[in-house]
Amino acid sequence: MADRRQLYVEMRAQDLDSIRLSTYRTACKLRFVQKKCNLHLVDIWNVIEAFRENGLNTMHLSAELAVARLEVVLSTILYQLNKRMPTTHQISVEQSISLLLNFLLAAYDPEGHGKISVFVMKIALATICGGKILDKLRYIFSQISDPAGIMVPSQFDQFLREVLKLPMAVFEGPSFGYTEQAARSCFAQQKKVSLNTFLDTLMSDPSPQCLVWLPLMHRLANVENVFHPVECSYCHTESMMGFRYRCQQCHNYQLCQDCFWRGHASGSHSNQHQMKEYTSWKSPAKKLSHVLSKSLSCASSREPLHPMFPETPEKPLNLAHIVDTWPPRPVNLANDYSFSHSMPTSGNPYSTKNLLESSNHQDEEHSLIARYAARLAADAAAQEQRDPTDLLYSLDTNKQQRQLIAELESKNREILQEIQRLRLQHEEASQPPPDKGQQNPTLLAELRHLRQRKDELEQRMSTLQESRRELMVQLEQLMMLLKTQGPGSPRSSPSHTVNRPIPTPIHSDSAGTTPTHTPQDSLMGVGGDVQEAFAQGPRRNLRNDLLIAADSITNTMSSLVKELNSEGGSETDSLLDSDFGRCDLMASTSSDHFFTYKPRPVSTAEEESYENNLERQLEDELKLEELVKHRQETDETCMLTLQQ
Ligand SMILES: [Zn+2]
Ligand SMILES: [Zn+2]
């Protein structure tokens, strides 16, 4: 076990007492103790973990720990630290424990009772260990607040009592000793102090006077390894480390922290001059840009002192209990930051290890970024043109696209089915009553059939008309012959005329035969009544035309017969009388009478049931056909008579 005085002997050798400013002096002394005991390598979370391992988190704060128990806790902390340290940079755990234990006993058990309370243990180690001040203060607050997250004033007072024993232990009691006034000055008017208020107060600038050394100790640690490439105007050292001070009156008068803290001055400079503290060094160019950006930005770029925590936590922020579930936390990057300042960078294996770890992490991150960038590049290349190198990627894309198309297709099918279903519903809703709906198709079919039938009949009618026209042409020629022959030679030319072959259409009654020339053209030479009967007016009624024509033929025939009778012999009188009597009868009687007495040869039309108009029209047309047939027979008879 090291000499109880060893730590103080070494500290005195540092000539820290020559520092004129008590805050810096106190901070420097405590920083020295911290580093001497290797506590600067221990994070507050490591300390909390060690407390948990030794069951301090379940003990009452006022419970007292014997020195042996105290030693166990300290050895837990320091042996755990050695496990995290590289083998080449192991600390002397025994010596560290001895120094730390002697310091704690000197600070908290000056009368040698051999006992320290759990609360004291927690506050002292949490204050003097490494790590971030924010974490430290949060842990301390958890020890002095109630379950609702409100600080208990008496416990804060107790905290101040114990924490200020640390400056007293390094002989700074006169400056930072506990007073009731000091405790009240921190949170004078506040009734309820939450964690945020507590942090606001203790981390403010300036912080409460009694605790001003605590944030300074952390600042000290942070700038410990900051190098300033300028020469100290007093000691002329060229390796200025830590804080740098610049006189605001003397041109380019700069002091290292050792010279400034001790009040050194040279030349025209006085230690009464206002000095500015720098924690970093900037090149003149950088400084200018910094000044410019500062003057250009209207908004204050001041960062908050600490992150804001919930005002009323749902459960008390008792980290001593919370850590039960927490994994042992290694020293984080923030600690690494502070440690990097507390040791020479080149020779700090701990920092190197962390750097390696972080560089591994960075490598992983870099490879991820690289992969992502490569994929983006491949994407762009694939869009521009399909490159063989992107085959794998494009295959993958094709697969995805096919999958997408399949999905879209199935969706489309679903939509179509839905549309079909809706359409059917709509049709059902908008359909007329079933009896009418079923009738419609039948009626339409029937109508279609009737129209077809009508077309056929019209064609047939036109054929018949053509036949009749030819017949009439023959009649016309016959009449002309009779007129030109005169009474003298009645029998010479008729033989010639009769020998002429009768055109075939006269005998043909087939419906399929169509006229090869228009009736109008073929009426050339047909005069008078006949031509008039066949003249094609616009939308003229065919039936009426036929009837008129029939009448005109009858009239013509009558006149022919009369002429024949007036000049022919008496031997044919009986026959002609009977024949022409019938002809006269036909001409004189109404068509209705005539139509009814002849049987209808076409029976197919009768089987169909027609609508009234259609049926009547059809019947009329069929009757006309009969009439024409009959006329034809009559004409033949006439011609035979003429031949005779
Ligand atoms: Zn100097
Ligand atoms: Zn000066």
XYZ file of C-alpha atoms and ligand atoms in Angstrom:
646
model
C 0.000 0.000 0.000
C 1.331 3.339 -1.073
C 2.154 5.999 1.371
C -0.830 8.101 2.319
C 1.239 11.152 1.491
C 2.526 9.947 -1.866
C -0.239 11.575 -3.925
C 0.253 14.903 -2.203
C 4.010 14.777 -2.588
C 3.694 14.240 -6.297
C 1.023 16.905 -6.598
C 3.194 19.441 -4.823
C 5.927 18.684 -7.338
C 3.663 19.930 -10.059
C 3.873 23.423 -8.597
C 0.109 23.725 -8.990
C -0.070 25.972 -5.949
C 1.659 28.717 -7.930
C -1.450 29.045 -10.065
C -2.930 32.364 -9.002
C -6.503 31.658 -10.058
C -8.175 29.368 -7.481
C -10.640 27.872 -9.942
C -7.865 26.790 -12.296
C -5.764 25.674 -9.376
C -8.532 23.519 -7.940
C -9.413 22.085 -11.338
C -5.763 21.312 -12.029
C -5.275 19.610 -8.692
C -8.368 17.439 -9.040
C -7.423 16.643 -12.600
C -4.042 15.568 -11.303
C -5.595 13.262 -8.706
C -7.933 11.854 -11.334
C -5.163 11.027 -13.727
C -2.880 9.722 -10.980
C -5.560 7.215 -9.966
C -6.339 6.396 -13.620
C -9.945 7.465 -13.070
C -9.773 9.645 -16.188
C -9.953 6.366 -18.143
C -13.139 5.332 -16.364
C -16.475 6.520 -17.678
C -19.337 7.325 -15.350
C -21.190 4.300 -16.781
C -18.314 2.031 -15.802
C -18.561 3.428 -12.290
C -22.326 2.840 -12.195
C -21.774 -0.713 -13.439
C -19.242 -1.332 -10.686
C -21.719 -0.006 -8.120
C -24.324 -2.447 -9.436
C -21.888 -5.356 -9.346
C -21.184 -4.597 -5.696
C -24.842 -4.184 -4.820
C -24.601 -0.493 -4.013
C -27.663 0.272 -6.143
C -29.894 -1.696 -3.753
C -28.351 -0.207 -0.613
C -29.699 2.782 1.222
C -27.755 5.947 0.528
C -26.994 6.449 4.188
C -25.630 2.928 4.591
C -21.947 2.884 5.481
C -19.261 0.955 3.733
C -16.220 -0.320 5.548
C -12.818 0.386 4.044
C -12.535 -3.244 2.916
C -15.807 -2.962 1.053
C -14.697 0.370 -0.348
C -11.524 -1.265 -1.594
C -13.515 -4.021 -3.336
C -15.600 -1.455 -5.186
C -12.501 0.433 -6.280
C -10.772 -2.746 -7.407
C -13.870 -3.703 -9.434
C -13.661 -0.393 -11.210
C -9.943 -0.561 -11.892
C -9.677 -4.265 -12.755
C -12.523 -3.823 -15.189
C -10.609 -0.899 -16.655
C -7.552 -3.060 -17.148
C -9.676 -5.640 -18.982
C -10.610 -2.967 -21.495
C -7.055 -1.713 -21.854
C -4.590 -3.198 -24.310
C -2.083 -5.605 -22.694
C 0.781 -3.253 -23.489
C -0.832 -0.431 -21.571
C -2.099 -2.047 -18.421
C -2.394 0.218 -15.427
C -1.024 -0.603 -12.007
C -4.346 -1.521 -10.411
C -2.901 -1.993 -6.902
C -1.206 1.377 -6.894
C -4.247 3.111 -8.356
C -6.503 1.518 -5.722
C -4.107 2.571 -2.964
C -3.815 6.155 -4.141
C -7.530 6.507 -4.690
C -8.491 4.897 -1.407
C -6.057 7.139 0.516
C -7.411 10.203 -1.258
C -11.031 9.267 -0.527
C -10.256 8.494 3.086
C -8.371 11.772 3.406
C -11.310 13.612 1.936
C -14.192 11.818 3.645
C -12.773 10.124 6.708
C -10.213 12.534 8.044
C -10.839 11.271 11.572
C -10.179 7.642 10.632
C -13.511 5.929 11.379
C -12.839 3.535 8.553
C -16.307 3.988 7.098
C -17.809 5.930 4.210
C -21.539 6.152 3.316
C -22.905 4.804 0.038
C -24.055 8.301 -0.866
C -20.581 9.730 -0.367
C -19.043 6.902 -2.348
C -21.391 7.488 -5.234
C -21.038 11.286 -5.263
C -17.248 11.286 -4.928
C -16.545 8.690 -7.604
C -19.188 10.082 -9.965
C -17.617 13.533 -9.662
C -13.968 12.597 -10.025
C -14.238 9.908 -12.720
C -14.016 10.475 -16.449
C -16.822 10.774 -18.973
C -19.134 13.585 -19.890
C -20.234 16.125 -17.332
C -23.804 15.808 -18.572
C -23.891 12.092 -17.756
C -22.319 12.734 -14.397
C -24.821 15.398 -13.441
C -27.744 13.233 -14.590
C -26.534 10.431 -12.358
C -26.057 12.789 -9.454
C -29.542 14.192 -9.955
C -30.948 10.663 -9.848
C -29.430 10.330 -6.367
C -30.854 13.573 -4.995
C -34.362 13.613 -6.545
C -37.674 12.029 -5.577
C -39.562 9.437 -7.680
C -41.463 12.267 -9.427
C -38.188 13.594 -10.831
C -38.043 16.625 -8.558
C -34.875 17.477 -6.709
C -35.028 17.089 -2.942
C -33.423 20.314 -1.576
C -32.007 18.657 1.510
C -30.335 16.047 -0.616
C -28.893 18.712 -2.873
C -27.538 20.360 0.207
C -26.015 17.033 1.241
C -24.576 16.635 -2.231
C -22.906 20.034 -2.026
C -21.518 19.165 1.376
C -19.904 15.997 0.069
C -18.801 17.188 -3.340
C -17.092 20.244 -1.915
C -14.967 17.989 0.240
C -13.028 17.190 -2.916
C -11.618 20.738 -3.285
C -11.051 20.760 0.437
C -9.038 17.539 0.087
C -6.655 19.364 -2.249
C -6.446 22.301 0.152
C -8.884 24.530 -1.716
C -11.329 24.709 1.162
C -10.916 28.475 1.582
C -12.147 29.029 -1.974
C -14.658 26.215 -2.379
C -15.613 25.086 1.077
C -19.211 24.323 1.832
C -21.410 27.063 3.223
C -25.183 27.144 3.655
C -25.124 30.323 1.625
C -23.514 28.422 -1.261
C -26.272 25.804 -1.303
C -29.032 28.408 -1.263
C -27.370 30.468 -3.993
C -27.708 27.663 -6.532
C -31.495 27.269 -6.499
C -32.621 30.203 -4.363
C -36.101 30.938 -5.605
C -37.029 27.696 -7.289
C -39.600 25.564 -5.558
C -39.347 22.557 -7.787
C -36.149 21.684 -9.591
C -36.440 19.226 -12.449
C -33.563 17.532 -14.204
C -33.537 20.171 -16.915
C -33.433 22.990 -14.392
C -30.680 21.229 -12.522
C -28.628 20.799 -15.695
C -29.376 24.355 -16.826
C -28.066 25.727 -13.573
C -24.959 23.603 -13.143
C -23.899 23.801 -16.802
C -24.617 27.490 -17.269
C -21.833 29.969 -17.858
C -20.891 30.996 -15.321
C -21.900 28.009 -13.243
C -22.597 28.368 -9.485
C -19.495 29.753 -7.849
C -19.028 26.842 -5.434
C -18.975 24.352 -8.301
C -17.211 26.388 -10.959
C -14.164 24.094 -10.792
C -16.155 21.051 -11.978
C -16.927 22.215 -15.538
C -13.469 23.705 -15.728
C -11.936 20.340 -14.896
C -13.757 18.887 -17.925
C -12.700 21.786 -20.152
C -9.158 21.295 -18.956
C -9.282 17.645 -19.938
C -10.753 18.488 -23.338
C -8.031 20.965 -24.319
C -5.143 19.091 -22.741
C -3.789 17.890 -26.090
C -4.717 20.882 -28.199
C -1.572 22.172 -29.855
C -1.142 25.831 -30.807
C 1.549 26.505 -33.435
C 2.541 29.793 -31.834
C 5.295 30.793 -29.476
C 4.559 31.830 -25.886
C 5.507 35.469 -25.536
C 6.824 34.859 -21.994
C 8.456 31.394 -21.765
C 8.975 31.145 -25.535
C 7.932 27.536 -25.613
C 7.035 26.469 -29.138
C 4.873 23.548 -28.088
C 1.958 25.408 -26.598
C -0.642 22.870 -25.337
C -4.021 23.270 -23.683
C -5.421 26.763 -23.275
C -3.884 29.699 -25.099
C -4.287 33.302 -23.920
C -4.112 36.382 -26.088
C -3.816 39.923 -24.781
C -6.571 42.240 -25.994
C -4.324 45.311 -25.730
C -0.807 44.225 -26.727
C -0.319 43.309 -30.368
C 0.225 39.590 -30.860
C 1.032 38.947 -27.209
C 0.158 35.339 -26.472
C 0.748 33.239 -23.373
C 0.689 29.551 -22.686
C -1.648 28.361 -19.893
C 1.177 27.776 -17.442
C 2.491 31.335 -17.814
C -0.932 32.967 -17.764
C -2.217 30.984 -14.749
C 0.831 32.027 -12.840
C 0.471 35.654 -13.776
C 3.644 35.990 -15.801
C 4.065 39.122 -17.850
C 6.868 40.628 -19.912
C 7.608 43.820 -21.780
C 4.827 46.337 -21.976
C 2.254 43.654 -21.124
C 0.755 43.594 -17.674
C -1.152 40.812 -15.995
C -3.828 43.438 -15.468
C -4.519 43.417 -19.204
C -7.635 41.713 -20.390
C -6.824 38.320 -21.864
C -8.888 36.104 -24.134
C -8.869 32.335 -23.713
C -8.590 30.078 -26.775
C -9.216 26.360 -26.820
C -8.106 25.934 -30.417
C -5.919 27.535 -33.011
C -7.120 28.862 -36.315
C -5.033 30.077 -39.214
C -5.549 33.778 -40.060
C -7.457 32.815 -43.214
C -9.753 30.502 -41.289
C -10.204 33.123 -38.632
C -11.271 35.688 -41.207
C -13.848 33.393 -42.731
C -15.098 32.531 -39.282
C -15.486 36.216 -38.430
C -17.258 36.857 -41.734
C -19.678 33.997 -41.325
C -20.350 35.060 -37.772
C -21.071 38.647 -38.774
C -23.215 37.577 -41.718
C -25.426 35.202 -39.788
C -28.140 37.050 -37.906
C -29.288 34.145 -35.808
C -27.258 33.064 -32.859
C -25.518 29.795 -33.528
C -25.160 29.063 -29.857
C -25.903 25.444 -29.148
C -27.939 24.438 -26.122
C -25.881 23.443 -23.130
C -27.475 20.043 -22.943
C -30.263 18.037 -24.580
C -33.698 18.572 -23.111
C -35.138 15.740 -21.061
C -38.793 15.082 -20.243
C -39.887 17.457 -17.500
C -41.801 14.798 -15.595
C -40.396 11.378 -16.282
C -42.908 8.539 -16.081
C -40.572 6.625 -13.840
C -37.946 8.092 -11.610
C -34.637 8.568 -13.284
C -32.806 6.289 -10.943
C -29.963 5.182 -13.109
C -28.642 2.995 -10.297
C -31.581 0.715 -10.985
C -31.856 1.275 -14.696
C -28.323 0.082 -15.280
C -29.387 -3.400 -14.228
C -30.663 -3.992 -17.718
C -27.972 -2.074 -19.474
C -25.071 -3.857 -21.064
C -21.652 -2.924 -19.698
C -20.770 0.158 -21.570
C -17.274 0.586 -22.920
C -15.716 3.981 -23.076
C -17.486 5.767 -25.915
C -16.229 8.147 -28.521
C -16.915 11.125 -26.339
C -14.599 9.672 -23.768
C -12.124 8.897 -26.433
C -12.265 12.538 -27.297
C -11.438 13.568 -23.776
C -8.869 10.823 -23.410
C -7.165 11.851 -26.578
C -6.535 15.133 -24.855
C -5.413 13.574 -21.662
C -2.623 11.540 -23.253
C -0.052 12.069 -25.930
C -1.859 10.986 -29.064
C 1.053 9.101 -30.505
C 1.600 6.947 -27.487
C -1.962 6.297 -26.434
C -2.826 2.719 -27.263
C -6.288 3.085 -25.884
C -7.043 5.787 -28.353
C -5.454 3.742 -31.067
C -7.662 0.809 -30.243
C -10.723 2.949 -30.344
C -9.529 4.488 -33.533
C -9.112 1.031 -35.023
C -12.595 0.111 -33.934
C -14.055 3.269 -35.302
C -12.066 2.901 -38.488
C -13.443 -0.632 -38.869
C -16.875 0.775 -38.426
C -16.083 3.476 -40.917
C -14.770 0.902 -43.371
C -18.038 -0.950 -43.125
C -19.919 2.260 -43.671
C -17.700 3.153 -46.605
C -18.233 -0.185 -48.273
C -21.966 0.179 -47.812
C -21.876 3.613 -49.362
C -19.705 2.329 -52.186
C -22.105 -0.527 -52.860
C -25.030 1.851 -52.860
C -23.252 4.242 -55.196
C -22.376 1.355 -57.513
C -25.982 0.291 -57.595
C -27.118 3.813 -58.386
C -24.574 4.003 -61.187
C -25.750 0.655 -62.544
C -29.300 1.909 -62.425
C -28.401 4.978 -64.467
C -26.400 2.892 -66.945
C -29.260 0.448 -67.353
C -31.582 3.278 -68.151
C -29.315 4.661 -70.806
C -28.292 1.421 -72.436
C -28.117 -2.203 -71.515
C -24.534 -2.964 -70.827
C -23.231 -6.546 -70.629
C -21.732 -5.749 -67.272
C -25.174 -4.892 -66.009
C -26.583 -8.213 -67.127
C -26.967 -9.508 -63.628
C -28.607 -6.329 -62.554
C -30.894 -6.183 -65.571
C -31.875 -9.809 -65.074
C -32.801 -8.958 -61.586
C -34.733 -5.948 -62.832
C -36.485 -8.038 -65.486
C -37.542 -10.499 -62.885
C -38.904 -7.719 -60.773
C -40.653 -6.179 -63.761
C -42.203 -9.497 -64.739
C -43.410 -9.939 -61.238
C -44.851 -6.454 -61.305
C -46.556 -7.081 -64.653
C -48.040 -10.325 -63.358
C -49.366 -8.504 -60.371
C -50.845 -5.779 -62.524
C -52.399 -8.316 -64.857
C -54.088 -10.169 -62.065
C -55.347 -6.859 -60.764
C -56.639 -6.002 -64.236
C -58.480 -9.329 -64.369
C -60.095 -8.573 -61.090
C -61.185 -5.162 -62.317
C -62.612 -6.623 -65.547
C -64.551 -9.207 -63.592
C -65.904 -6.482 -61.407
C -66.914 -4.429 -64.455
C -68.629 -7.487 -65.949
C -70.488 -8.078 -62.739
C -71.595 -4.447 -62.548
C -72.680 -4.492 -66.186
C -74.813 -7.581 -65.621
C -76.376 -5.942 -62.609
C -77.085 -2.852 -64.643
C -78.629 -4.868 -67.445
C -80.801 -6.801 -65.039
C -81.968 -3.576 -63.520
C -82.658 -1.849 -66.816
C -84.250 -4.836 -68.584
C -87.930 -4.587 -69.574
C -90.458 -7.098 -68.198
C -89.550 -10.651 -69.236
C -92.571 -11.300 -71.556
C -91.827 -8.260 -73.691
C -88.106 -8.941 -73.647
C -88.628 -12.471 -74.892
C -90.999 -11.317 -77.625
C -88.573 -8.824 -79.070
C -86.120 -11.209 -80.745
C -88.917 -13.279 -82.268
C -90.609 -10.219 -83.623
C -87.391 -8.899 -85.035
C -86.656 -12.195 -86.735
C -90.138 -12.276 -88.168
C -89.851 -8.743 -89.404
C -86.493 -9.509 -90.946
C -87.984 -12.528 -92.684
C -90.897 -10.481 -93.970
C -88.600 -7.856 -95.380
C -86.622 -10.523 -97.173
C -89.794 -12.000 -98.516
C -90.922 -8.602 -99.696
C -87.658 -8.073 -101.524
C -88.062 -11.413 -103.272
C -91.597 -10.554 -104.303
C -90.603 -7.154 -105.585
C -87.959 -8.784 -107.715
C -90.456 -11.233 -109.016
C -92.875 -8.452 -109.722
C -90.316 -6.610 -111.752
C -89.677 -9.770 -113.759
C -93.374 -10.144 -114.449
C -93.588 -6.540 -115.391
C -90.805 -7.035 -117.887
C -92.623 -9.989 -119.419
C -95.759 -7.970 -119.661
C -93.897 -5.116 -121.258
C -92.612 -7.398 -123.985
C -96.069 -8.724 -124.468
C -97.386 -5.252 -124.908
C -94.637 -4.415 -127.351
C -95.831 -7.357 -129.407
C -99.391 -6.152 -129.096
C -98.375 -2.713 -130.238
C -96.618 -4.147 -133.264
C -99.653 -6.298 -133.981
C -101.955 -3.310 -133.868
C -99.643 -1.329 -136.153
C -99.671 -4.212 -138.603
C -103.424 -4.293 -138.611
C -103.554 -0.546 -139.227
C -101.005 -0.568 -142.068
C -102.461 -3.665 -143.791
C -105.761 -1.986 -144.291
C -108.964 -3.733 -145.519
C -107.386 -4.937 -148.819
C -104.726 -7.283 -147.652
C -105.602 -8.448 -144.189
C -103.923 -11.865 -144.265
C -100.529 -11.280 -145.901
C -98.495 -9.643 -143.215
C -100.063 -11.212 -140.131
C -98.518 -14.560 -141.079
C -95.127 -12.949 -141.091
C -95.691 -11.398 -137.777
C -97.006 -14.516 -136.111
C -94.029 -16.533 -137.348
C -91.817 -14.358 -135.324
C -90.660 -16.317 -132.217
C -92.219 -15.245 -129.003
C -89.628 -13.985 -126.498
C -88.864 -16.475 -123.778
C -89.529 -14.179 -120.823
C -93.219 -14.417 -121.608
C -93.274 -18.073 -120.706
C -90.964 -17.743 -117.817
C -92.645 -17.131 -114.496
C -89.600 -17.844 -112.396
C -88.861 -15.271 -109.708
C -85.094 -15.462 -110.159
C -85.056 -14.030 -113.645
C -84.137 -10.405 -113.649
C -84.655 -8.005 -116.511
C -81.504 -7.248 -118.491
C -82.618 -3.745 -119.390
C -84.568 -1.062 -117.639
C -88.258 -0.862 -118.463
C -87.947 2.770 -119.461
C -85.428 2.030 -122.213
C -87.337 -0.930 -123.527
C -90.480 1.147 -123.817
C -89.039 2.818 -126.875
C -91.572 2.470 -129.555
C -94.396 1.704 -127.166
C -96.759 4.572 -127.366
C -99.737 6.137 -125.754
C -101.416 4.509 -122.885
C -98.936 1.662 -122.531
C -95.937 3.907 -122.122
C -97.731 6.003 -119.632
C -98.550 2.959 -117.622
C -94.886 1.978 -117.388
C -93.424 5.395 -116.841
C -91.384 5.304 -113.665
C -92.348 8.219 -111.493
C -90.725 8.823 -108.196
C -92.033 6.393 -105.582
C -94.882 5.399 -107.739
C -97.166 2.673 -106.495
C -96.319 -0.446 -108.452
C -99.667 -2.030 -107.886
C -101.574 0.959 -109.193
C -99.284 1.137 -112.189
C -99.945 -2.479 -112.979
C -103.648 -2.054 -112.676
C -103.600 0.961 -114.947
C -101.434 -0.916 -117.398
C -103.757 -3.886 -117.268
C -106.703 -1.655 -118.011
C -104.903 -0.020 -120.898
C -104.023 -3.430 -122.326
C -107.596 -4.487 -122.016
C -108.709 -1.369 -123.788
C -106.174 -1.921 -126.534
C -107.266 -5.514 -126.946
C -110.882 -4.493 -127.120
C -110.162 -1.970 -129.801
C -108.167 -4.613 -131.677
C -110.961 -7.104 -131.459
C -113.433 -4.504 -132.667
C -111.303 -3.812 -135.687
C -110.982 -7.479 -136.412
C -114.703 -7.996 -136.097
C -115.428 -5.152 -138.448
C -113.358 -6.620 -141.277
C -112.916 -10.412 -140.366
C -115.105 -13.415 -141.489
C -118.164 -14.692 -139.639
C -116.866 -18.261 -139.057
C -114.864 -17.209 -135.978
C -117.598 -15.110 -134.429
C -118.759 -17.617 -131.848
C -115.303 -18.259 -130.552
C -114.299 -14.665 -130.592
C -117.509 -13.602 -129.016
C -117.074 -15.934 -126.156
C -113.454 -15.011 -125.765
C -113.840 -11.332 -126.092
C -116.978 -11.361 -124.057
C -114.838 -12.629 -121.262
C -112.282 -10.014 -122.023
C -114.913 -7.341 -121.875
C -116.157 -8.798 -118.702
C -112.650 -8.681 -117.216
C -112.219 -5.106 -118.259
C -115.558 -3.969 -117.039
C -115.736 -5.877 -113.777
C -113.932 -4.739 -110.693
C -110.556 -6.264 -109.960
C -111.808 -7.679 -106.700
C -114.382 -9.786 -108.424
C -111.859 -11.078 -110.880
C -109.223 -11.905 -108.283
C -111.505 -14.001 -106.172
C -112.603 -16.377 -108.770
C -109.185 -17.654 -109.747
C -107.266 -20.062 -107.533
C -103.896 -18.894 -106.434
C -101.048 -20.976 -107.738
C -98.465 -19.806 -105.205
C -99.182 -21.373 -101.852
C -95.927 -20.842 -99.950
C -96.814 -17.292 -99.087
C -100.097 -18.371 -97.615
C -98.403 -20.496 -94.976
C -96.805 -17.489 -93.420
C -98.642 -15.204 -91.125
C -98.101 -11.630 -92.095
C -98.977 -8.380 -90.609
C -102.029 -6.994 -92.259
C -100.407 -4.521 -94.595
C -97.719 -6.855 -95.751
C -100.137 -9.675 -96.270
C -102.481 -7.560 -98.283
C -99.722 -6.212 -100.424
C -98.388 -9.670 -101.028
C -101.788 -10.987 -101.938
C -102.318 -8.156 -104.336
C -99.030 -8.797 -105.981
C -99.768 -12.477 -106.342
C -103.111 -11.672 -107.852
C -101.383 -9.408 -110.305
C -99.147 -12.230 -111.261
C -102.190 -14.369 -111.910
C -103.699 -11.623 -113.942
C -100.618 -11.307 -116.092
C -100.572 -15.059 -116.621
C -104.119 -14.987 -117.613
C -103.506 -12.136 -119.985
C -100.712 -14.025 -121.550
C -102.987 -16.959 -122.220
C -105.536 -14.624 -123.701
C -102.946 -13.052 -125.915
C -101.857 -16.430 -127.167
C -105.417 -17.300 -127.950
C -105.757 -14.044 -129.778
C -102.659 -14.692 -131.784
C -103.837 -18.140 -132.670
C -107.043 -16.617 -133.830
C -105.122 -14.141 -135.909
C -103.063 -16.916 -137.457
C -106.172 -18.663 -138.476
Zn 4.626 30.350 -21.469
Zn -0.976 42.887 -22.775
